[in-house]
Amino acid sequence: MTCRGSRFADGATRNPDGQVFMKNRETDEWLQQNQKSSRNFIRKWGHFVKHDEYLKPIIPPKYDIGFIVHNCNKQLLHLLEPWCSNIYLTMPNPVEYSSYVGEEQENTKFDLIKRIRPLSEDKFNDILIEFDAKVLNENNFNNILCKLPEIIKTTSEMGEFELDIFNFKIKKLNTYEHELIDTKKNYKHYMEIS
């Protein structure tokens, strides 16, 4: 992300050798904006920012993924929601769902009411991943959920399989990254302001 405008509260300073460097105290404003931008990037692209050794963007496939999550809570909903197209869940305390949507909706243009659905609803996503949030841990989150595009890309057929705590059901392997940039719309907007 490139949210640098207010990153360093203490500005720049010179060391005894005369070299300029930024002091390391990031402002609350920058941290909040960086988190908001990062979460929206993940919602759109399905992964965190990736670059090759020359800093050229790497764009993994974007799949239509639905999480089916049992025993979710507000904290886990906050963690999981950006990483999928839809999340179908059970929450012991339904007030937590409303609270999450109320707090998070102002940070995104994605309609969270459409993204977060009750477990009882029909699931329409191309790929469904079902798991129990009680057994989710840092390892399977970082090494599986955060790497779903790469994992799914290696799967060349539809069907069902298990990986760690996750049950995968792949109905289609369509990718949608080409639909995420509307060049005609951007070009038209550019021509209107020129």
PDB file of N, CA and C in Angstrom, residues 105-185:
ATOM      1  N   GLN A 105     -18.569  -1.416   7.859  1.00  0.00           N
ATOM      2  CA  GLN A 105     -19.142  -0.956   6.589  1.00  0.00           C
ATOM      3  C   GLN A 105     -18.631   0.415   6.190  1.00  0.00           C
ATOM      4  N   GLU A 106     -18.396   1.291   7.149  1.00  0.00           N
ATOM      5  CA  GLU A 106     -17.916   2.636   6.821  1.00  0.00           C
ATOM      6  C   GLU A 106     -16.495   2.623   6.249  1.00  0.00           C
ATOM      7  N   ASN A 107     -15.796   1.496   6.368  1.00  0.00           N
ATOM      8  CA  ASN A 107     -14.421   1.393   5.880  1.00  0.00           C
ATOM      9  C   ASN A 107     -14.310   0.769   4.492  1.00  0.00           C
ATOM     10  N   THR A 108     -15.436   0.424   3.876  1.00  0.00           N
ATOM     11  CA  THR A 108     -15.368  -0.258   2.587  1.00  0.00           C
ATOM     12  C   THR A 108     -16.575   0.066   1.716  1.00  0.00           C
ATOM     13  N   LYS A 109     -16.372  -0.014   0.403  1.00  0.00           N
ATOM     14  CA  LYS A 109     -17.481   0.129  -0.540  1.00  0.00           C
ATOM     15  C   LYS A 109     -18.138  -1.214  -0.822  1.00  0.00           C
ATOM     16  N   PHE A 110     -17.510  -2.315  -0.389  1.00  0.00           N
ATOM     17  CA  PHE A 110     -18.114  -3.635  -0.533  1.00  0.00           C
ATOM     18  C   PHE A 110     -19.319  -3.716   0.398  1.00  0.00           C
ATOM     19  N   ASP A 111     -20.418  -4.250  -0.084  1.00  0.00           N
ATOM     20  CA  ASP A 111     -21.635  -4.373   0.716  1.00  0.00           C
ATOM     21  C   ASP A 111     -21.504  -5.584   1.640  1.00  0.00           C
ATOM     22  N   LEU A 112     -21.249  -5.337   2.907  1.00  0.00           N
ATOM     23  CA  LEU A 112     -21.007  -6.427   3.854  1.00  0.00           C
ATOM     24  C   LEU A 112     -22.255  -7.259   4.121  1.00  0.00           C
ATOM     25  N   ILE A 113     -23.430  -6.659   3.975  1.00  0.00           N
ATOM     26  CA  ILE A 113     -24.670  -7.430   4.146  1.00  0.00           C
ATOM     27  C   ILE A 113     -24.736  -8.537   3.085  1.00  0.00           C
ATOM     28  N   LYS A 114     -24.274  -8.246   1.873  1.00  0.00           N
ATOM     29  CA  LYS A 114     -24.270  -9.254   0.806  1.00  0.00           C
ATOM     30  C   LYS A 114     -23.134 -10.256   0.975  1.00  0.00           C
ATOM     31  N   ARG A 115     -22.044  -9.833   1.585  1.00  0.00           N
ATOM     32  CA  ARG A 115     -20.880 -10.717   1.748  1.00  0.00           C
ATOM     33  C   ARG A 115     -21.044 -11.685   2.917  1.00  0.00           C
ATOM     34  N   ILE A 116     -21.669 -11.244   3.993  1.00  0.00           N
ATOM     35  CA  ILE A 116     -21.795 -12.058   5.209  1.00  0.00           C
ATOM     36  C   ILE A 116     -23.210 -12.609   5.266  1.00  0.00           C
ATOM     37  N   ARG A 117     -23.332 -13.933   5.217  1.00  0.00           N
ATOM     38  CA  ARG A 117     -24.634 -14.574   5.090  1.00  0.00           C
ATOM     39  C   ARG A 117     -24.831 -15.626   6.175  1.00  0.00           C
ATOM     40  N   PRO A 118     -26.083 -15.932   6.511  1.00  0.00           N
ATOM     41  CA  PRO A 118     -26.342 -16.993   7.500  1.00  0.00           C
ATOM     42  C   PRO A 118     -25.990 -18.364   6.916  1.00  0.00           C
ATOM     43  N   LEU A 119     -25.594 -19.258   7.778  1.00  0.00           N
ATOM     44  CA  LEU A 119     -25.202 -20.606   7.375  1.00  0.00           C
ATOM     45  C   LEU A 119     -26.325 -21.336   6.645  1.00  0.00           C
ATOM     46  N   SER A 120     -27.565 -21.018   6.987  1.00  0.00           N
ATOM     47  CA  SER A 120     -28.723 -21.705   6.402  1.00  0.00           C
ATOM     48  C   SER A 120     -28.996 -21.316   4.945  1.00  0.00           C
ATOM     49  N   GLU A 121     -28.388 -20.248   4.472  1.00  0.00           N
ATOM     50  CA  GLU A 121     -28.653 -19.758   3.113  1.00  0.00           C
ATOM     51  C   GLU A 121     -27.991 -20.657   2.059  1.00  0.00           C
ATOM     52  N   ASP A 122     -28.602 -20.706   0.864  1.00  0.00           N
ATOM     53  CA  ASP A 122     -27.997 -21.448  -0.249  1.00  0.00           C
ATOM     54  C   ASP A 122     -26.633 -20.848  -0.572  1.00  0.00           C
ATOM     55  N   LYS A 123     -25.685 -21.733  -0.848  1.00  0.00           N
ATOM     56  CA  LYS A 123     -24.326 -21.301  -1.158  1.00  0.00           C
ATOM     57  C   LYS A 123     -24.124 -21.341  -2.672  1.00  0.00           C
ATOM     58  N   PHE A 124     -23.759 -20.216  -3.254  1.00  0.00           N
ATOM     59  CA  PHE A 124     -23.676 -20.104  -4.705  1.00  0.00           C
ATOM     60  C   PHE A 124     -22.260 -19.928  -5.237  1.00  0.00           C
ATOM     61  N   ASN A 125     -21.258 -19.899  -4.384  1.00  0.00           N
ATOM     62  CA  ASN A 125     -19.885 -19.654  -4.819  1.00  0.00           C
ATOM     63  C   ASN A 125     -19.321 -20.832  -5.611  1.00  0.00           C
ATOM     64  N   ASP A 126     -18.343 -20.543  -6.473  1.00  0.00           N
ATOM     65  CA  ASP A 126     -17.677 -21.583  -7.268  1.00  0.00           C
ATOM     66  C   ASP A 126     -16.902 -22.551  -6.383  1.00  0.00           C
ATOM     67  N   ILE A 127     -16.317 -22.016  -5.317  1.00  0.00           N
ATOM     68  CA  ILE A 127     -15.494 -22.816  -4.408  1.00  0.00           C
ATOM     69  C   ILE A 127     -15.987 -22.571  -2.990  1.00  0.00           C
ATOM     70  N   LEU A 128     -16.246 -23.642  -2.261  1.00  0.00           N
ATOM     71  CA  LEU A 128     -16.673 -23.541  -0.865  1.00  0.00           C
ATOM     72  C   LEU A 128     -15.616 -24.185   0.020  1.00  0.00           C
ATOM     73  N   ILE A 129     -15.295 -23.498   1.110  1.00  0.00           N
ATOM     74  CA  ILE A 129     -14.317 -24.011   2.064  1.00  0.00           C
ATOM     75  C   ILE A 129     -14.974 -23.985   3.434  1.00  0.00           C
ATOM     76  N   GLU A 130     -15.153 -25.159   4.016  1.00  0.00           N
ATOM     77  CA  GLU A 130     -15.867 -25.290   5.290  1.00  0.00           C
ATOM     78  C   GLU A 130     -14.888 -25.649   6.398  1.00  0.00           C
ATOM     79  N   PHE A 131     -15.077 -24.996   7.560  1.00  0.00           N
ATOM     80  CA  PHE A 131     -14.214 -25.300   8.705  1.00  0.00           C
ATOM     81  C   PHE A 131     -14.854 -24.802   9.992  1.00  0.00           C
ATOM     82  N   ASP A 132     -14.319 -25.293  11.096  1.00  0.00           N
ATOM     83  CA  ASP A 132     -14.749 -24.895  12.434  1.00  0.00           C
ATOM     84  C   ASP A 132     -13.772 -23.848  12.946  1.00  0.00           C
ATOM     85  N   ALA A 133     -14.262 -22.664  13.240  1.00  0.00           N
ATOM     86  CA  ALA A 133     -13.399 -21.574  13.690  1.00  0.00           C
ATOM     87  C   ALA A 133     -12.711 -21.883  15.015  1.00  0.00           C
ATOM     88  N   LYS A 134     -13.262 -22.806  15.794  1.00  0.00           N
ATOM     89  CA  LYS A 134     -12.641 -23.153  17.078  1.00  0.00           C
ATOM     90  C   LYS A 134     -11.264 -23.785  16.901  1.00  0.00           C
ATOM     91  N   VAL A 135     -11.018 -24.397  15.742  1.00  0.00           N
ATOM     92  CA  VAL A 135      -9.719 -25.049  15.533  1.00  0.00           C
ATOM     93  C   VAL A 135      -8.827 -24.273  14.559  1.00  0.00           C
ATOM     94  N   LEU A 136      -9.260 -23.091  14.169  1.00  0.00           N
ATOM     95  CA  LEU A 136      -8.426 -22.229  13.339  1.00  0.00           C
ATOM     96  C   LEU A 136      -7.274 -21.714  14.186  1.00  0.00           C
ATOM     97  N   ASN A 137      -6.071 -21.746  13.637  1.00  0.00           N
ATOM     98  CA  ASN A 137      -4.919 -21.213  14.367  1.00  0.00           C
ATOM     99  C   ASN A 137      -4.059 -20.380  13.421  1.00  0.00           C
ATOM    100  N   GLU A 138      -3.038 -19.767  13.969  1.00  0.00           N
ATOM    101  CA  GLU A 138      -2.182 -18.884  13.179  1.00  0.00           C
ATOM    102  C   GLU A 138      -1.533 -19.633  12.015  1.00  0.00           C
ATOM    103  N   ASN A 139      -1.121 -20.853  12.251  1.00  0.00           N
ATOM    104  CA  ASN A 139      -0.443 -21.634  11.219  1.00  0.00           C
ATOM    105  C   ASN A 139      -1.363 -21.939  10.030  1.00  0.00           C
ATOM    106  N   ASN A 140      -2.562 -22.497  10.296  1.00  0.00           N
ATOM    107  CA  ASN A 140      -3.417 -22.833   9.150  1.00  0.00           C
ATOM    108  C   ASN A 140      -4.045 -21.584   8.511  1.00  0.00           C
ATOM    109  N   PHE A 141      -4.165 -20.505   9.265  1.00  0.00           N
ATOM    110  CA  PHE A 141      -4.629 -19.255   8.658  1.00  0.00           C
ATOM    111  C   PHE A 141      -3.573 -18.717   7.690  1.00  0.00           C
ATOM    112  N   ASN A 142      -2.333 -18.562   8.185  1.00  0.00           N
ATOM    113  CA  ASN A 142      -1.269 -17.976   7.361  1.00  0.00           C
ATOM    114  C   ASN A 142      -0.836 -18.864   6.205  1.00  0.00           C
ATOM    115  N   ASN A 143      -0.788 -20.170   6.422  1.00  0.00           N
ATOM    116  CA  ASN A 143      -0.250 -21.074   5.404  1.00  0.00           C
ATOM    117  C   ASN A 143      -1.290 -21.657   4.460  1.00  0.00           C
ATOM    118  N   ILE A 144      -2.567 -21.503   4.789  1.00  0.00           N
ATOM    119  CA  ILE A 144      -3.602 -22.022   3.888  1.00  0.00           C
ATOM    120  C   ILE A 144      -4.548 -20.904   3.449  1.00  0.00           C
ATOM    121  N   LEU A 145      -5.271 -20.296   4.385  1.00  0.00           N
ATOM    122  CA  LEU A 145      -6.265 -19.287   3.981  1.00  0.00           C
ATOM    123  C   LEU A 145      -5.632 -18.096   3.262  1.00  0.00           C
ATOM    124  N   CYS A 146      -4.483 -17.650   3.718  1.00  0.00           N
ATOM    125  CA  CYS A 146      -3.832 -16.500   3.075  1.00  0.00           C
ATOM    126  C   CYS A 146      -3.172 -16.866   1.750  1.00  0.00           C
ATOM    127  N   LYS A 147      -3.105 -18.153   1.451  1.00  0.00           N
ATOM    128  CA  LYS A 147      -2.466 -18.606   0.207  1.00  0.00           C
ATOM    129  C   LYS A 147      -3.442 -19.379  -0.679  1.00  0.00           C
ATOM    130  N   LEU A 148      -4.728 -19.150  -0.491  1.00  0.00           N
ATOM    131  CA  LEU A 148      -5.734 -19.897  -1.248  1.00  0.00           C
ATOM    132  C   LEU A 148      -5.567 -19.807  -2.765  1.00  0.00           C
ATOM    133  N   PRO A 149      -5.325 -18.627  -3.355  1.00  0.00           N
ATOM    134  CA  PRO A 149      -5.188 -18.597  -4.817  1.00  0.00           C
ATOM    135  C   PRO A 149      -4.087 -19.531  -5.329  1.00  0.00           C
ATOM    136  N   GLU A 150      -2.956 -19.554  -4.635  1.00  0.00           N
ATOM    137  CA  GLU A 150      -1.855 -20.421  -5.049  1.00  0.00           C
ATOM    138  C   GLU A 150      -2.217 -21.891  -4.873  1.00  0.00           C
ATOM    139  N   ILE A 151      -2.883 -22.222  -3.771  1.00  0.00           N
ATOM    140  CA  ILE A 151      -3.276 -23.611  -3.504  1.00  0.00           C
ATOM    141  C   ILE A 151      -4.296 -24.081  -4.537  1.00  0.00           C
ATOM    142  N   ILE A 152      -5.315 -23.267  -4.780  1.00  0.00           N
ATOM    143  CA  ILE A 152      -6.381 -23.654  -5.714  1.00  0.00           C
ATOM    144  C   ILE A 152      -5.840 -23.744  -7.143  1.00  0.00           C
ATOM    145  N   LYS A 153      -4.902 -22.865  -7.483  1.00  0.00           N
ATOM    146  CA  LYS A 153      -4.322 -22.874  -8.833  1.00  0.00           C
ATOM    147  C   LYS A 153      -3.673 -24.224  -9.150  1.00  0.00           C
ATOM    148  N   THR A 154      -3.117 -24.883  -8.142  1.00  0.00           N
ATOM    149  CA  THR A 154      -2.472 -26.186  -8.366  1.00  0.00           C
ATOM    150  C   THR A 154      -3.486 -27.314  -8.530  1.00  0.00           C
ATOM    151  N   THR A 155      -4.747 -27.037  -8.209  1.00  0.00           N
ATOM    152  CA  THR A 155      -5.812 -28.029  -8.354  1.00  0.00           C
ATOM    153  C   THR A 155      -6.376 -27.909  -9.761  1.00  0.00           C
ATOM    154  N   SER A 156      -6.319 -28.971 -10.516  1.00  0.00           N
ATOM    155  CA  SER A 156      -6.753 -28.875 -11.913  1.00  0.00           C
ATOM    156  C   SER A 156      -8.124 -29.492 -12.164  1.00  0.00           C
ATOM    157  N   GLU A 157      -8.800 -29.918 -11.110  1.00  0.00           N
ATOM    158  CA  GLU A 157     -10.104 -30.549 -11.335  1.00  0.00           C
ATOM    159  C   GLU A 157     -11.094 -30.194 -10.237  1.00  0.00           C
ATOM    160  N   MET A 158     -12.365 -30.317 -10.591  1.00  0.00           N
ATOM    161  CA  MET A 158     -13.422 -30.069  -9.634  1.00  0.00           C
ATOM    162  C   MET A 158     -13.542 -31.277  -8.706  1.00  0.00           C
ATOM    163  N   GLY A 159     -14.167 -31.032  -7.552  1.00  0.00           N
ATOM    164  CA  GLY A 159     -14.364 -32.126  -6.615  1.00  0.00           C
ATOM    165  C   GLY A 159     -14.197 -31.660  -5.188  1.00  0.00           C
ATOM    166  N   GLU A 160     -14.035 -32.612  -4.296  1.00  0.00           N
ATOM    167  CA  GLU A 160     -13.907 -32.316  -2.873  1.00  0.00           C
ATOM    168  C   GLU A 160     -12.611 -32.904  -2.344  1.00  0.00           C
ATOM    169  N   PHE A 161     -11.996 -32.169  -1.408  1.00  0.00           N
ATOM    170  CA  PHE A 161     -10.807 -32.680  -0.727  1.00  0.00           C
ATOM    171  C   PHE A 161     -10.650 -31.963   0.601  1.00  0.00           C
ATOM    172  N   GLU A 162      -9.807 -32.515   1.466  1.00  0.00           N
ATOM    173  CA  GLU A 162      -9.511 -31.928   2.769  1.00  0.00           C
ATOM    174  C   GLU A 162      -8.065 -31.473   2.795  1.00  0.00           C
ATOM    175  N   LEU A 163      -7.841 -30.374   3.461  1.00  0.00           N
ATOM    176  CA  LEU A 163      -6.498 -29.867   3.691  1.00  0.00           C
ATOM    177  C   LEU A 163      -6.486 -29.279   5.093  1.00  0.00           C
ATOM    178  N   ASP A 164      -5.766 -29.929   5.995  1.00  0.00           N
ATOM    179  CA  ASP A 164      -5.714 -29.527   7.393  1.00  0.00           C
ATOM    180  C   ASP A 164      -7.135 -29.545   7.957  1.00  0.00           C
ATOM    181  N   ILE A 165      -7.625 -28.412   8.457  1.00  0.00           N
ATOM    182  CA  ILE A 165      -8.979 -28.362   9.039  1.00  0.00           C
ATOM    183  C   ILE A 165     -10.046 -27.990   8.013  1.00  0.00           C
ATOM    184  N   PHE A 166      -9.652 -27.778   6.777  1.00  0.00           N
ATOM    185  CA  PHE A 166     -10.535 -27.227   5.753  1.00  0.00           C
ATOM    186  C   PHE A 166     -11.062 -28.306   4.812  1.00  0.00           C
ATOM    187  N   ASN A 167     -12.371 -28.258   4.561  1.00  0.00           N
ATOM    188  CA  ASN A 167     -13.007 -29.125   3.569  1.00  0.00           C
ATOM    189  C   ASN A 167     -13.316 -28.277   2.339  1.00  0.00           C
ATOM    190  N   PHE A 168     -12.680 -28.602   1.234  1.00  0.00           N
ATOM    191  CA  PHE A 168     -12.845 -27.875  -0.016  1.00  0.00           C
ATOM    192  C   PHE A 168     -13.889 -28.566  -0.882  1.00  0.00           C
ATOM    193  N   LYS A 169     -14.744 -27.766  -1.507  1.00  0.00           N
ATOM    194  CA  LYS A 169     -15.669 -28.264  -2.519  1.00  0.00           C
ATOM    195  C   LYS A 169     -15.539 -27.328  -3.716  1.00  0.00           C
ATOM    196  N   ILE A 170     -14.925 -27.832  -4.781  1.00  0.00           N
ATOM    197  CA  ILE A 170     -14.685 -27.014  -5.966  1.00  0.00           C
ATOM    198  C   ILE A 170     -15.700 -27.388  -7.037  1.00  0.00           C
ATOM    199  N   LYS A 171     -16.592 -26.428  -7.323  1.00  0.00           N
ATOM    200  CA  LYS A 171     -17.617 -26.644  -8.352  1.00  0.00           C
ATOM    201  C   LYS A 171     -17.158 -26.118  -9.708  1.00  0.00           C
ATOM    202  N   LYS A 172     -16.389 -25.027  -9.696  1.00  0.00           N
ATOM    203  CA  LYS A 172     -15.851 -24.413 -10.915  1.00  0.00           C
ATOM    204  C   LYS A 172     -14.477 -23.845 -10.579  1.00  0.00           C
ATOM    205  N   LEU A 173     -13.604 -23.788 -11.578  1.00  0.00           N
ATOM    206  CA  LEU A 173     -12.284 -23.180 -11.395  1.00  0.00           C
ATOM    207  C   LEU A 173     -12.155 -21.898 -12.215  1.00  0.00           C
ATOM    208  N   ASN A 174     -13.259 -21.187 -12.387  1.00  0.00           N
ATOM    209  CA  ASN A 174     -13.227 -19.916 -13.113  1.00  0.00           C
ATOM    210  C   ASN A 174     -12.416 -18.898 -12.326  1.00  0.00           C
ATOM    211  N   THR A 175     -11.720 -18.023 -13.050  1.00  0.00           N
ATOM    212  CA  THR A 175     -10.992 -16.934 -12.401  1.00  0.00           C
ATOM    213  C   THR A 175     -11.595 -15.604 -12.849  1.00  0.00           C
ATOM    214  N   TYR A 176     -11.460 -14.601 -11.995  1.00  0.00           N
ATOM    215  CA  TYR A 176     -12.149 -13.329 -12.221  1.00  0.00           C
ATOM    216  C   TYR A 176     -11.227 -12.112 -12.136  1.00  0.00           C
ATOM    217  N   GLU A 177      -9.912 -12.324 -12.077  1.00  0.00           N
ATOM    218  CA  GLU A 177      -9.012 -11.179 -11.934  1.00  0.00           C
ATOM    219  C   GLU A 177      -9.134 -10.210 -13.108  1.00  0.00           C
ATOM    220  N   HIS A 178      -9.454 -10.702 -14.305  1.00  0.00           N
ATOM    221  CA  HIS A 178      -9.602  -9.846 -15.487  1.00  0.00           C
ATOM    222  C   HIS A 178     -10.805  -8.904 -15.368  1.00  0.00           C
ATOM    223  N   GLU A 179     -11.741  -9.209 -14.495  1.00  0.00           N
ATOM    224  CA  GLU A 179     -12.926  -8.363 -14.311  1.00  0.00           C
ATOM    225  C   GLU A 179     -12.716  -7.266 -13.264  1.00  0.00           C
ATOM    226  N   LEU A 180     -11.568  -7.273 -12.599  1.00  0.00           N
ATOM    227  CA  LEU A 180     -11.354  -6.344 -11.494  1.00  0.00           C
ATOM    228  C   LEU A 180     -10.853  -4.973 -11.927  1.00  0.00           C
ATOM    229  N   ILE A 181     -10.400  -4.867 -13.162  1.00  0.00           N
ATOM    230  CA  ILE A 181      -9.949  -3.577 -13.679  1.00  0.00           C
ATOM    231  C   ILE A 181     -10.824  -3.228 -14.871  1.00  0.00           C
ATOM    232  N   ASP A 182     -11.557  -2.158 -14.756  1.00  0.00           N
ATOM    233  CA  ASP A 182     -12.453  -1.726 -15.824  1.00  0.00           C
ATOM    234  C   ASP A 182     -11.750  -0.614 -16.594  1.00  0.00           C
ATOM    235  N   THR A 183     -10.971  -0.988 -17.598  1.00  0.00           N
ATOM    236  CA  THR A 183     -10.193   0.007 -18.334  1.00  0.00           C
ATOM    237  C   THR A 183     -11.072   0.963 -19.128  1.00  0.00           C
ATOM    238  N   LYS A 184     -12.209   0.491 -19.632  1.00  0.00           N
ATOM    239  CA  LYS A 184     -13.098   1.375 -20.391  1.00  0.00           C
ATOM    240  C   LYS A 184     -13.657   2.461 -19.487  1.00  0.00           C
ATOM    241  N   LYS A 185     -14.064   2.081 -18.285  1.00  0.00           N
ATOM    242  CA  LYS A 185     -14.597   3.053 -17.335  1.00  0.00           C
ATOM    243  C   LYS A 185     -13.500   4.047 -16.951  1.00  0.00           C
TER     244      LYS A 185
END
